[in-house]
């Protein structure tokens, strides 16, 4: 057991407290950023970019994955996740003229992110920062800043800032497309999150806390939160968790799964659901322990509750909101303090 593992109250960790603040953070963000997104949306409609670029690390990169799927599915915009090392290490200058460049960061201070953002702006991209610290170098580098409005986040494991980044990307796409259905759904997101954070997922605690390896499965707009859940299981709980597309899992990786290698499936009610349901059925037929949350149907080892009638773009955000209290409990069950993960700092500055 790690030192001081039992010297904290799992109900009072900074991680759990900040995760529970997310509904209020999102309500604040949606109200404050609406004029910015309306103006930016009008600009993008007047001069449509030929493609988009995302730039991020860690949890922020998972949020960028969400934005990528939204831009490609809803906006029809080819979107590339460009490795920051392209400019910071290799000193290359990728051509980004007229592109939409989205940098996502909690701190806005990592040198490699700053390098790529500056390269994008120098080459004539429309640079937009989704950043929590509006006084950061990233905010100063980018032409437009969409603040995350998460307030101070002290937990090493990002929670409310990640959810805020998802909401910020979704709000931008909604105003850009002027999708009235999506805009109306977005107004209800704080209430959806308020319900989600109180949804009890403790039924999965015994199985997942015993695992040293697992897959977290998602697809489409839900893949980003599978990535985020896997990252949180690594950093807070010491579990080797890997995010996997439900389509990719069947191409070989599922041979690893079994009694001591369970699978957590996160899903939303959209065009991916039929394939996810088929996967769950196949896994169950192989006697692989499966935990299912979201729209997917059993049979499964454990079915976790989730909200019904939620817009499929909002559903993944609700799922990760419900997941955070669970991973806090998993960390405690494994003798770890999620606020003090070994060797990790709140701000990671990579070159």
XYZ file of C-alpha atoms in Angstrom:
351
model
C 0.000 0.000 0.000
C 1.440 3.444 -0.918
C 2.487 5.712 1.985
C -0.372 7.672 3.587
C -2.882 5.843 1.408
C -5.407 5.619 4.227
C -4.629 9.088 5.601
C -7.342 10.793 3.546
C -11.099 10.824 3.341
C -12.222 9.512 -0.074
C -15.404 11.580 0.236
C -13.377 14.784 0.622
C -10.670 14.558 -2.039
C -9.968 17.604 -4.169
C -10.604 15.454 -7.226
C -14.117 14.520 -6.110
C -14.935 18.034 -4.937
C -13.834 19.564 -8.232
C -15.657 16.932 -10.277
C -18.852 17.842 -8.439
C -18.328 21.503 -9.380
C -18.541 20.712 -13.095
C -22.304 21.402 -13.555
C -21.857 24.916 -12.172
C -18.695 25.427 -14.224
C -20.531 24.470 -17.416
C -23.485 26.728 -16.608
C -21.044 29.621 -16.128
C -19.162 28.784 -19.327
C -22.263 28.516 -21.509
C -23.541 31.897 -20.359
C -20.216 33.739 -20.556
C -18.983 32.280 -23.844
C -22.201 32.475 -25.843
C -21.404 35.912 -27.396
C -17.859 34.782 -28.221
C -19.132 31.609 -29.903
C -21.817 33.462 -31.842
C -19.216 35.890 -33.210
C -16.708 33.159 -33.962
C -19.405 31.036 -35.588
C -20.382 33.929 -37.868
C -16.736 34.421 -38.821
C -16.330 30.732 -39.654
C -19.492 30.737 -41.768
C -18.262 33.801 -43.676
C -14.805 32.312 -44.301
C -15.051 28.522 -43.944
C -11.672 26.969 -43.096
C -10.387 24.220 -45.419
C -9.457 21.989 -42.460
C -8.874 22.120 -38.716
C -5.933 21.334 -36.455
C -6.039 20.395 -32.776
C -3.153 20.770 -30.363
C -3.134 19.426 -26.791
C -1.654 16.990 -24.281
C -3.100 14.706 -21.587
C -6.734 15.190 -20.638
C -6.860 18.231 -22.897
C -5.902 16.028 -25.840
C -8.831 13.771 -24.979
C -11.066 16.851 -25.127
C -9.495 17.673 -28.501
C -10.498 14.193 -29.709
C -14.104 15.071 -28.854
C -13.815 18.312 -30.845
C -12.289 16.403 -33.775
C -15.263 14.026 -33.977
C -17.741 16.894 -33.711
C -16.000 18.875 -36.439
C -15.771 15.900 -38.790
C -19.242 14.438 -38.162
C -21.301 17.569 -37.650
C -19.332 20.191 -39.588
C -17.801 17.994 -42.301
C -14.376 19.478 -41.588
C -11.328 17.231 -41.874
C -9.489 17.635 -38.565
C -5.932 16.618 -37.738
C -4.348 16.195 -34.325
C -0.862 17.545 -34.926
C 1.913 16.434 -32.589
C 3.434 19.479 -30.888
C 6.910 17.962 -31.252
C 6.654 18.655 -34.993
C 7.560 22.269 -34.277
C 9.115 22.162 -30.796
C 11.559 19.282 -31.382
C 11.819 18.860 -35.149
C 11.560 22.587 -35.951
C 9.260 21.776 -38.880
C 6.702 24.328 -40.052
C 3.501 22.543 -41.141
C 1.334 24.544 -43.522
C -1.778 25.711 -41.673
C -2.842 28.809 -43.592
C -6.564 29.569 -43.227
C -7.100 26.483 -41.032
C -9.036 26.538 -37.791
C -6.434 25.858 -35.092
C -7.793 24.702 -31.712
C -5.398 24.570 -28.770
C -6.811 22.992 -25.614
C -5.094 23.407 -22.244
C -5.859 23.831 -18.561
C -2.712 25.793 -17.715
C -1.724 27.189 -21.108
C 1.945 26.881 -20.197
C 3.437 23.819 -21.891
C 6.246 24.958 -24.222
C 5.474 22.469 -27.006
C 1.830 23.574 -27.180
C 2.962 27.192 -27.346
C 5.418 26.399 -30.165
C 2.743 24.844 -32.344
C 0.185 27.548 -31.582
C 2.663 30.260 -32.544
C 3.546 28.388 -35.734
C -0.142 28.190 -36.613
C -0.690 31.880 -36.044
C 2.471 32.827 -37.948
C 1.286 30.776 -40.932
C -2.129 32.427 -41.022
C -4.353 29.943 -39.205
C -7.257 31.183 -37.111
C -5.915 30.264 -33.679
C -8.411 29.595 -30.886
C -7.430 28.677 -27.323
C -9.753 26.706 -25.066
C -7.883 27.463 -21.856
C -8.651 27.780 -18.167
C -5.922 30.310 -17.321
C -6.730 33.372 -19.402
C -3.504 35.064 -18.253
C -1.394 32.215 -19.631
C 1.089 32.412 -22.509
C -1.260 30.298 -24.663
C -4.064 32.801 -24.216
C -1.684 35.562 -25.267
C -0.477 33.573 -28.289
C -3.859 32.721 -29.815
C -6.044 35.244 -31.602
C -9.269 34.137 -29.887
C -9.694 32.805 -26.355
C -12.653 30.725 -25.191
C -12.161 30.587 -21.409
C -13.051 27.362 -19.618
C -14.291 29.220 -16.529
C -13.391 26.244 -14.302
C -11.756 28.350 -11.618
C -8.713 27.053 -9.711
C -8.214 23.317 -10.167
C -5.857 21.932 -7.522
C -6.302 18.206 -8.083
C -3.548 16.721 -10.226
C -6.200 14.748 -12.086
C -8.216 17.188 -14.186
C -11.984 16.807 -13.935
C -14.009 20.002 -14.127
C -11.593 21.582 -16.620
C -11.908 18.526 -18.882
C -15.697 18.656 -18.810
C -15.513 22.407 -19.447
C -13.299 21.807 -22.486
C -15.841 19.318 -23.876
C -18.634 21.840 -23.358
C -16.617 24.666 -24.920
C -15.932 22.677 -28.082
C -19.566 21.616 -28.324
C -20.789 25.188 -27.839
C -18.528 26.406 -30.636
C -19.823 23.755 -33.051
C -23.440 24.440 -32.088
C -23.166 28.182 -32.746
C -21.102 27.712 -35.902
C -23.710 25.351 -37.374
C -26.667 27.285 -35.929
C -28.173 23.898 -35.097
C -31.297 24.833 -33.135
C -31.773 21.319 -31.739
C -28.194 21.149 -30.485
C -28.328 24.678 -29.074
C -31.491 23.822 -27.144
C -29.941 20.602 -25.837
C -26.831 22.496 -24.782
C -28.911 24.768 -22.547
C -29.881 21.695 -20.531
C -26.333 20.374 -20.138
C -25.792 21.720 -16.596
C -28.938 19.922 -15.422
C -27.858 16.723 -17.210
C -24.480 16.891 -15.450
C -26.077 17.610 -12.086
C -28.026 14.360 -12.402
C -25.020 12.458 -13.732
C -22.678 13.379 -10.883
C -25.134 11.866 -8.408
C -25.726 8.684 -10.415
C -24.485 5.655 -8.485
C -21.921 3.566 -10.354
C -20.625 1.778 -7.263
C -21.824 -1.597 -8.619
C -18.690 -1.603 -10.794
C -16.337 -0.938 -7.875
C -15.589 -4.545 -6.803
C -14.774 -5.744 -10.325
C -12.790 -2.742 -11.528
C -10.832 -2.173 -8.320
C -9.456 -5.735 -8.544
C -8.269 -5.321 -12.126
C -4.682 -4.466 -12.996
C -5.509 -4.278 -16.719
C -8.645 -3.341 -18.597
C -9.982 -1.896 -21.827
C -12.247 1.156 -21.861
C -14.330 1.009 -25.029
C -16.061 3.834 -26.848
C -16.789 4.838 -30.413
C -17.428 8.019 -32.377
C -18.082 11.046 -30.221
C -17.823 8.747 -27.200
C -14.246 7.660 -27.875
C -12.840 10.787 -26.210
C -14.352 9.919 -22.836
C -13.081 6.347 -23.154
C -9.616 7.888 -23.535
C -10.215 10.097 -20.521
C -11.516 7.257 -18.339
C -8.483 5.136 -19.233
C -6.121 7.991 -18.368
C -7.791 8.552 -15.002
C -7.587 4.854 -14.141
C -3.851 4.969 -14.871
C -2.978 8.121 -12.991
C -5.229 7.812 -9.935
C -5.550 4.047 -9.472
C -2.459 2.437 -10.954
C -4.484 0.372 -13.415
C -3.092 -0.261 -16.882
C -6.182 0.851 -18.776
C -6.256 1.313 -22.537
C -8.896 3.169 -24.521
C -10.079 1.170 -27.495
C -12.563 1.780 -30.279
C -15.260 -0.882 -30.281
C -14.351 -1.486 -33.929
C -10.621 -1.872 -33.232
C -11.113 -4.193 -30.266
C -12.233 -7.035 -32.514
C -9.107 -6.768 -34.691
C -6.990 -8.642 -32.170
C -6.818 -6.824 -28.813
C -9.835 -8.606 -27.355
C -7.748 -11.765 -27.089
C -6.193 -10.167 -23.990
C -9.510 -9.831 -22.166
C -10.727 -12.403 -19.654
C -11.415 -13.046 -15.989
C -8.620 -10.735 -14.856
C -8.869 -8.301 -17.764
C -12.394 -6.778 -17.808
C -13.868 -4.310 -20.283
C -15.722 -1.075 -19.512
C -18.040 -0.006 -22.355
C -19.236 3.602 -22.639
C -21.814 4.316 -25.343
C -24.254 6.882 -26.660
C -27.501 6.434 -28.592
C -26.373 7.216 -32.141
C -25.299 5.438 -35.320
C -22.585 3.526 -33.424
C -24.988 1.825 -31.021
C -25.813 -1.255 -33.098
C -22.157 -2.161 -33.443
C -21.505 -1.594 -29.740
C -24.452 -3.836 -28.842
C -23.049 -6.561 -31.098
C -19.691 -6.249 -29.349
C -21.230 -6.553 -25.883
C -23.081 -9.690 -26.980
C -19.888 -11.252 -28.362
C -17.906 -10.422 -25.228
C -20.584 -11.917 -23.015
C -20.571 -15.038 -25.168
C -16.866 -15.410 -24.437
C -17.495 -15.058 -20.672
C -15.471 -11.829 -20.556
C -16.426 -9.545 -17.625
C -18.092 -6.483 -19.139
C -19.320 -3.313 -17.438
C -21.739 -1.313 -19.601
C -22.698 2.331 -19.123
C -24.759 4.448 -21.465
C -27.129 3.397 -24.217
C -25.737 -0.079 -24.930
C -27.871 -3.039 -23.913
C -26.841 -6.271 -22.214
C -26.202 -8.982 -21.588
C -23.302 -7.781 -19.471
C -21.733 -8.573 -16.123
C -22.735 -5.176 -14.734
C -25.150 -2.598 -16.169
C -24.627 0.916 -14.826
C -27.445 3.476 -14.777
C -27.372 6.520 -17.041
C -29.759 9.203 -18.211
C -32.284 8.624 -20.985
C -33.299 10.968 -23.778
C -29.979 12.815 -23.796
C -28.691 14.269 -27.076
C -25.937 11.918 -28.313
C -23.366 14.740 -28.274
C -24.148 15.467 -24.621
C -24.297 11.823 -23.528
C -20.502 11.251 -23.412
C -20.092 14.317 -21.193
C -22.684 12.925 -18.789
C -20.916 9.546 -18.763
C -17.544 10.976 -17.777
C -19.267 13.056 -15.098
C -20.667 9.836 -13.584
C -17.306 8.088 -13.973
C -15.259 10.530 -11.881
C -16.789 9.580 -8.491
C -16.319 5.916 -9.415
C -12.621 6.293 -10.212
C -12.145 8.250 -6.978
C -13.589 5.238 -5.133
C -11.481 2.794 -7.163
C -8.323 4.669 -6.190
C -9.232 4.456 -2.516
C -10.108 0.758 -2.784
C -6.641 0.165 -4.249
C -4.943 2.088 -1.437
C -4.165 5.212 -3.447
C -4.868 8.878 -2.846
C -6.098 10.329 -6.165
C -4.870 13.770 -5.099
C -1.287 12.480 -4.791
C -0.557 10.230 -7.771
C 3.081 9.064 -7.788
C 5.506 11.226 -9.774
C 2.814 13.497 -11.241
C 2.502 17.281 -10.982
C -0.488 19.479 -11.799
C 1.274 21.310 -14.606
C 3.401 19.212 -16.949
C 5.666 21.246 -19.208
C 6.909 19.242 -22.182
C 9.129 20.451 -24.999
